[in-house]
mmCIF file of N, CA, C and O in Angstrom:
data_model
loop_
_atom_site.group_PDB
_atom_site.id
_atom_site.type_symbol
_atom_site.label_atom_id
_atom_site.label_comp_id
_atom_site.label_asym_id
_atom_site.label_seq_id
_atom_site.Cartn_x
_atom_site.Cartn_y
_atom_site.Cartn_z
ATOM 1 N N UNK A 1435 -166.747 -6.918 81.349
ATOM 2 C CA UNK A 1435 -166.855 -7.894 82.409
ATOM 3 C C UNK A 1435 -167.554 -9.133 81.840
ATOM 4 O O UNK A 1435 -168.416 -9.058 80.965
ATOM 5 N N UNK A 1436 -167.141 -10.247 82.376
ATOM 6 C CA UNK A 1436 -167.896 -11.433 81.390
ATOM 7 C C UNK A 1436 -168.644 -11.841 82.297
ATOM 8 O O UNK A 1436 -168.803 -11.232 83.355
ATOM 9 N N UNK A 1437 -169.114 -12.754 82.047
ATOM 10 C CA UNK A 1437 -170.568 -13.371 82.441
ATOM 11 C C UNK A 1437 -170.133 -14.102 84.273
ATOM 12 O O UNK A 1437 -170.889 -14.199 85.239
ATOM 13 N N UNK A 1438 -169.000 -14.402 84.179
ATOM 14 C CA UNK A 1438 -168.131 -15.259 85.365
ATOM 15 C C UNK A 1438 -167.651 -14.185 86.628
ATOM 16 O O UNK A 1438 -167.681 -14.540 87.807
ATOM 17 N N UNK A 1439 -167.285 -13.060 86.268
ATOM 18 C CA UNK A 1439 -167.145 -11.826 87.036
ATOM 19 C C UNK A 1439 -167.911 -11.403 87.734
ATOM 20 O O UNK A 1439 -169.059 -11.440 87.292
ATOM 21 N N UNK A 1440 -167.775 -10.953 88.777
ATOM 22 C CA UNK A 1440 -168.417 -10.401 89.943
ATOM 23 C C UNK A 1440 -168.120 -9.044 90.677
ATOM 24 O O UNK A 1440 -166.982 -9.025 91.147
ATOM 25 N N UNK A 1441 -168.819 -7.959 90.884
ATOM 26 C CA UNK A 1441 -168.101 -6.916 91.596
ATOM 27 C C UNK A 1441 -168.239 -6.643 92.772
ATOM 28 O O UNK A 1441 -169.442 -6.606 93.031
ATOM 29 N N UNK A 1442 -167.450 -6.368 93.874
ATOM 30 C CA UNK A 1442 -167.268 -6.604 95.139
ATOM 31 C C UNK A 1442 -166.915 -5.366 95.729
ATOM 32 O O UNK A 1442 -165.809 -4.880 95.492
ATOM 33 N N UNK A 1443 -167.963 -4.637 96.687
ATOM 34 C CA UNK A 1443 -167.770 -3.404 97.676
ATOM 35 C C UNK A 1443 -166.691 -3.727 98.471
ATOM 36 O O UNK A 1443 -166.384 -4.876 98.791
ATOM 37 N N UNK A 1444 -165.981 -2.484 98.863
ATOM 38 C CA UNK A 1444 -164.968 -2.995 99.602
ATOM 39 C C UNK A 1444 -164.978 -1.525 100.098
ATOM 40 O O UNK A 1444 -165.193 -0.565 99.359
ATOM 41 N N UNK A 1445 -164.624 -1.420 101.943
ATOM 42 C CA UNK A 1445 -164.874 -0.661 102.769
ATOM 43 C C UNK A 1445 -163.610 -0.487 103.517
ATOM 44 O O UNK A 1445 -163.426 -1.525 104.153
ATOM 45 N N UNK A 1446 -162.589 0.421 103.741
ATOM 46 C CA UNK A 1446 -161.154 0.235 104.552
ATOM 47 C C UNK A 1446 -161.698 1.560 105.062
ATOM 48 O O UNK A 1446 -162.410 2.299 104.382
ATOM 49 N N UNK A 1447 -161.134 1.919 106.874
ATOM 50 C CA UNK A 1447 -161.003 2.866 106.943
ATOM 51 C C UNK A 1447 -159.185 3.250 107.066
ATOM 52 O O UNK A 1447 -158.559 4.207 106.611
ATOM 53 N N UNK A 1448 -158.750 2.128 107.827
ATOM 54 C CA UNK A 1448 -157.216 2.362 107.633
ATOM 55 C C UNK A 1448 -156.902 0.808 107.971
ATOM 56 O O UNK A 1448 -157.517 0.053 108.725
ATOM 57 N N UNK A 1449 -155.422 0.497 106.950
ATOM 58 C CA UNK A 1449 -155.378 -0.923 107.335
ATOM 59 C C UNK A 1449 -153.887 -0.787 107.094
ATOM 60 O O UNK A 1449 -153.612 0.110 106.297
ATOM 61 N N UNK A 1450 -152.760 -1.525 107.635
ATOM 62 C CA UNK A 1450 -151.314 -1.606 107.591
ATOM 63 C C UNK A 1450 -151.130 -3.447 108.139
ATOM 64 O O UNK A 1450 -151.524 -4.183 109.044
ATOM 65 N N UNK A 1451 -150.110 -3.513 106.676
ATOM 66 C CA UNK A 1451 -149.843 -4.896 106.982
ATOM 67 C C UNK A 1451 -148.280 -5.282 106.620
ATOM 68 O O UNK A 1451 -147.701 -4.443 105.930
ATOM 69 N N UNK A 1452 -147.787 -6.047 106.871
ATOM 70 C CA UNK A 1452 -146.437 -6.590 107.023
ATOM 71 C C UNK A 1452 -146.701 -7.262 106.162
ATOM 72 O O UNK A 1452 -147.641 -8.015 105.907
ATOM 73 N N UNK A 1453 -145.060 -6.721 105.277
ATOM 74 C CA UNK A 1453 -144.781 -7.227 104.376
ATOM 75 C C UNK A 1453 -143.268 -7.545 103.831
ATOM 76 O O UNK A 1453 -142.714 -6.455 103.974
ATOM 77 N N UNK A 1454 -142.618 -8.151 103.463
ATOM 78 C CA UNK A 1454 -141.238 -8.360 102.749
ATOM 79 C C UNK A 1454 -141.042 -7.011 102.066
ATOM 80 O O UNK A 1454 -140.253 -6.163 102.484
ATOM 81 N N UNK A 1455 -141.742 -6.881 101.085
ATOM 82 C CA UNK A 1455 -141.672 -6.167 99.879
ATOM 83 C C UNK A 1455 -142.980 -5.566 99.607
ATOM 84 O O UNK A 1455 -143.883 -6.070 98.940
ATOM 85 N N UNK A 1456 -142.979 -3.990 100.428
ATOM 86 C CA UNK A 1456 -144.351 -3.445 100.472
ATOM 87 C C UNK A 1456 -144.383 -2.836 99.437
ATOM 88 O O UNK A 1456 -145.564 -2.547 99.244
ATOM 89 N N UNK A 1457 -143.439 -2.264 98.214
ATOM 90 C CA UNK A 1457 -144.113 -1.999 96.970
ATOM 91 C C UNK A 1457 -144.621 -2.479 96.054
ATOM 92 O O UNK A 1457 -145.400 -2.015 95.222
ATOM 93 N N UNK A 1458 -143.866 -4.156 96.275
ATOM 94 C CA UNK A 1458 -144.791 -4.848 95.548
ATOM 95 C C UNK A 1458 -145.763 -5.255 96.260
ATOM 96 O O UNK A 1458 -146.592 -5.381 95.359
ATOM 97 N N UNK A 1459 -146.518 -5.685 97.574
ATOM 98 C CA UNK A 1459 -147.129 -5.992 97.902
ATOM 99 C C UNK A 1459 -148.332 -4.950 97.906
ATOM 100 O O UNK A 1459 -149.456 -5.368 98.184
ATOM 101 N N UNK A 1460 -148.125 -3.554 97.596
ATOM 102 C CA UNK A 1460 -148.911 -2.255 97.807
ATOM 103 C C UNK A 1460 -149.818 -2.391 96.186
ATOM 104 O O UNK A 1460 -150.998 -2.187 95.901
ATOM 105 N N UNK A 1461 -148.602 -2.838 95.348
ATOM 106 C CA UNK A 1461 -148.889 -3.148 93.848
ATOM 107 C C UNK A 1461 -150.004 -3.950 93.452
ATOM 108 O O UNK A 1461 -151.052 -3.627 92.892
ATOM 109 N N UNK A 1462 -149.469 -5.355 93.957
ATOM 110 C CA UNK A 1462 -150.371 -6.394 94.291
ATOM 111 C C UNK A 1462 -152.162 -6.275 94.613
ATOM 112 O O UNK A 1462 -153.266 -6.647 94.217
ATOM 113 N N UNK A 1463 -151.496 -5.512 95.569
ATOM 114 C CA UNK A 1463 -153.528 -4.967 96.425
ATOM 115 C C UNK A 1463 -154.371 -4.511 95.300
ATOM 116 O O UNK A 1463 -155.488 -4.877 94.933
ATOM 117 N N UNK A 1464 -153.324 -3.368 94.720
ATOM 118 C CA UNK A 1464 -153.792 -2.135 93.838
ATOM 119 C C UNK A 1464 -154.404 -3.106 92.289
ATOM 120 O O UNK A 1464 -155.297 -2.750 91.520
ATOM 121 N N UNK A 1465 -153.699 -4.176 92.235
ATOM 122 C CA UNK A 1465 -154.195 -4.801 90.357
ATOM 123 C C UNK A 1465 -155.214 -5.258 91.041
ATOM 124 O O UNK A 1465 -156.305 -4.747 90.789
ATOM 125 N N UNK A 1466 -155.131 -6.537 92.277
ATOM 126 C CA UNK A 1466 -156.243 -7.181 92.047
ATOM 127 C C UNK A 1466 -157.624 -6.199 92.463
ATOM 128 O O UNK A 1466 -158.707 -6.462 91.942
ATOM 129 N N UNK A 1467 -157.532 -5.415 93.131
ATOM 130 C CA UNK A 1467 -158.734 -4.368 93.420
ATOM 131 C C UNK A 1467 -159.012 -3.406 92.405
ATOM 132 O O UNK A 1467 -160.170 -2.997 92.313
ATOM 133 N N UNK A 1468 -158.103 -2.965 91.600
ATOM 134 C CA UNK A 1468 -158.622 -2.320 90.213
ATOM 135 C C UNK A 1468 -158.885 -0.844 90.720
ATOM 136 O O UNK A 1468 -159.857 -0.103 90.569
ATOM 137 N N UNK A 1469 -157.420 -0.643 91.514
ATOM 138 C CA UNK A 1469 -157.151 0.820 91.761
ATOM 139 C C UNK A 1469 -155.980 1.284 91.270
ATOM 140 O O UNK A 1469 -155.108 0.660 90.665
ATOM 141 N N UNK A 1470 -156.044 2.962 91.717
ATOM 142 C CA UNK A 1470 -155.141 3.775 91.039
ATOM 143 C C UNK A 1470 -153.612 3.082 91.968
ATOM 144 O O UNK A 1470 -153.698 2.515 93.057
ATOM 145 N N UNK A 1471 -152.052 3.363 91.058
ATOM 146 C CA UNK A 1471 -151.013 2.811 91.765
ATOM 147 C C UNK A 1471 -150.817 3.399 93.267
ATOM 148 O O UNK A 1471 -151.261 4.455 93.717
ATOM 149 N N UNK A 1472 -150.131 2.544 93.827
ATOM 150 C CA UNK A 1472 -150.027 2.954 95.269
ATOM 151 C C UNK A 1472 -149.016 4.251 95.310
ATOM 152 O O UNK A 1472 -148.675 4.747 94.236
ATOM 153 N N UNK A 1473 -148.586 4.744 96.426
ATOM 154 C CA UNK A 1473 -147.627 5.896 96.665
ATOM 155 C C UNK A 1473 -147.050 5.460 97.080
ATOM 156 O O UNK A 1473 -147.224 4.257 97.276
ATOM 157 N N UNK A 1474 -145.849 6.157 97.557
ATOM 158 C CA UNK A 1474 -144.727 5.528 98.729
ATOM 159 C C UNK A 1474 -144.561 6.928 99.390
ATOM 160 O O UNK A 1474 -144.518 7.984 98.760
ATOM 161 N N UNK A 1475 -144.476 6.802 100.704
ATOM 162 C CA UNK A 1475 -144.398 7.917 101.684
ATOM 163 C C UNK A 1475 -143.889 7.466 102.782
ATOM 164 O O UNK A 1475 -144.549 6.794 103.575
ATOM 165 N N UNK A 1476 -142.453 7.835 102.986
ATOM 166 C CA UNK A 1476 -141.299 7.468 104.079
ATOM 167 C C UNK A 1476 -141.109 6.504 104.122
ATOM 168 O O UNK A 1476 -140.373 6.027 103.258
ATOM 169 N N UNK A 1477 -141.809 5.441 105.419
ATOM 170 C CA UNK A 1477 -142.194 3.861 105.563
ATOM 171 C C UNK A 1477 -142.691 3.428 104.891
ATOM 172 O O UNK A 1477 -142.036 2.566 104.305
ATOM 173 N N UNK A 1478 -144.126 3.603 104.414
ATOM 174 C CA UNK A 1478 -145.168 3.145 104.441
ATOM 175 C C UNK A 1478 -145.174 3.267 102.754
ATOM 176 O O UNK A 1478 -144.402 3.954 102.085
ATOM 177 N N UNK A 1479 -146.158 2.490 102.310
ATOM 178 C CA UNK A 1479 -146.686 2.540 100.504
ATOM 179 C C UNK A 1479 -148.071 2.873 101.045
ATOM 180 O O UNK A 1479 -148.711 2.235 101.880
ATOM 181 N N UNK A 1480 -148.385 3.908 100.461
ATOM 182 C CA UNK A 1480 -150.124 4.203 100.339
ATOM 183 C C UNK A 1480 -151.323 3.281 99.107
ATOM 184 O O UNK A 1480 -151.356 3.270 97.876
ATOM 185 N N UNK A 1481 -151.809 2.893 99.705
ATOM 186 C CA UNK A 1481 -152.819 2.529 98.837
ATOM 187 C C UNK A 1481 -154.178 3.375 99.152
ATOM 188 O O UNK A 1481 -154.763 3.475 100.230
ATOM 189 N N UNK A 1482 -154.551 4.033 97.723
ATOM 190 C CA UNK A 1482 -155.882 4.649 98.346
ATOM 191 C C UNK A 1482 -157.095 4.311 97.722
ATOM 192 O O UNK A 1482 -157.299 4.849 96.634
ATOM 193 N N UNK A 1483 -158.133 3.375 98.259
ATOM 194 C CA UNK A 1483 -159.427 2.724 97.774
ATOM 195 C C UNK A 1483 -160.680 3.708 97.535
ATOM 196 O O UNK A 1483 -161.820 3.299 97.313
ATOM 197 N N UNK A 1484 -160.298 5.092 97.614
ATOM 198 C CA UNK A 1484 -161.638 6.500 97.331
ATOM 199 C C UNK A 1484 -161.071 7.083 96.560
ATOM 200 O O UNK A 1484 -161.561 8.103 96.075
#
């Protein structure tokens, strides 16, 4: 981490959002938060922040 970086708590208990393109948008969440890849399950792309 360099000197300019910052780390940021982040608290979801459940959140669903509209999107064009929810695998990439599930993707998206997942780089800039610096989590594991999302899932896909039926509808929905899982993202899981625990």
């Amino acid at each position: 981490m360099n000197t300019h970086e910052k780390k940021v708590t982040i608290e979801f208990n459940h959140l669903m959002i509209f999107a064009k393109n929810k695998q990439e948008s599930a993707s998206f969440l997942t780089e800039i938060l610096g989590l594991p890849a999302p899932k896909p399950a039926a509808f929905f792309v899982f993202v899981f922040v625990c």
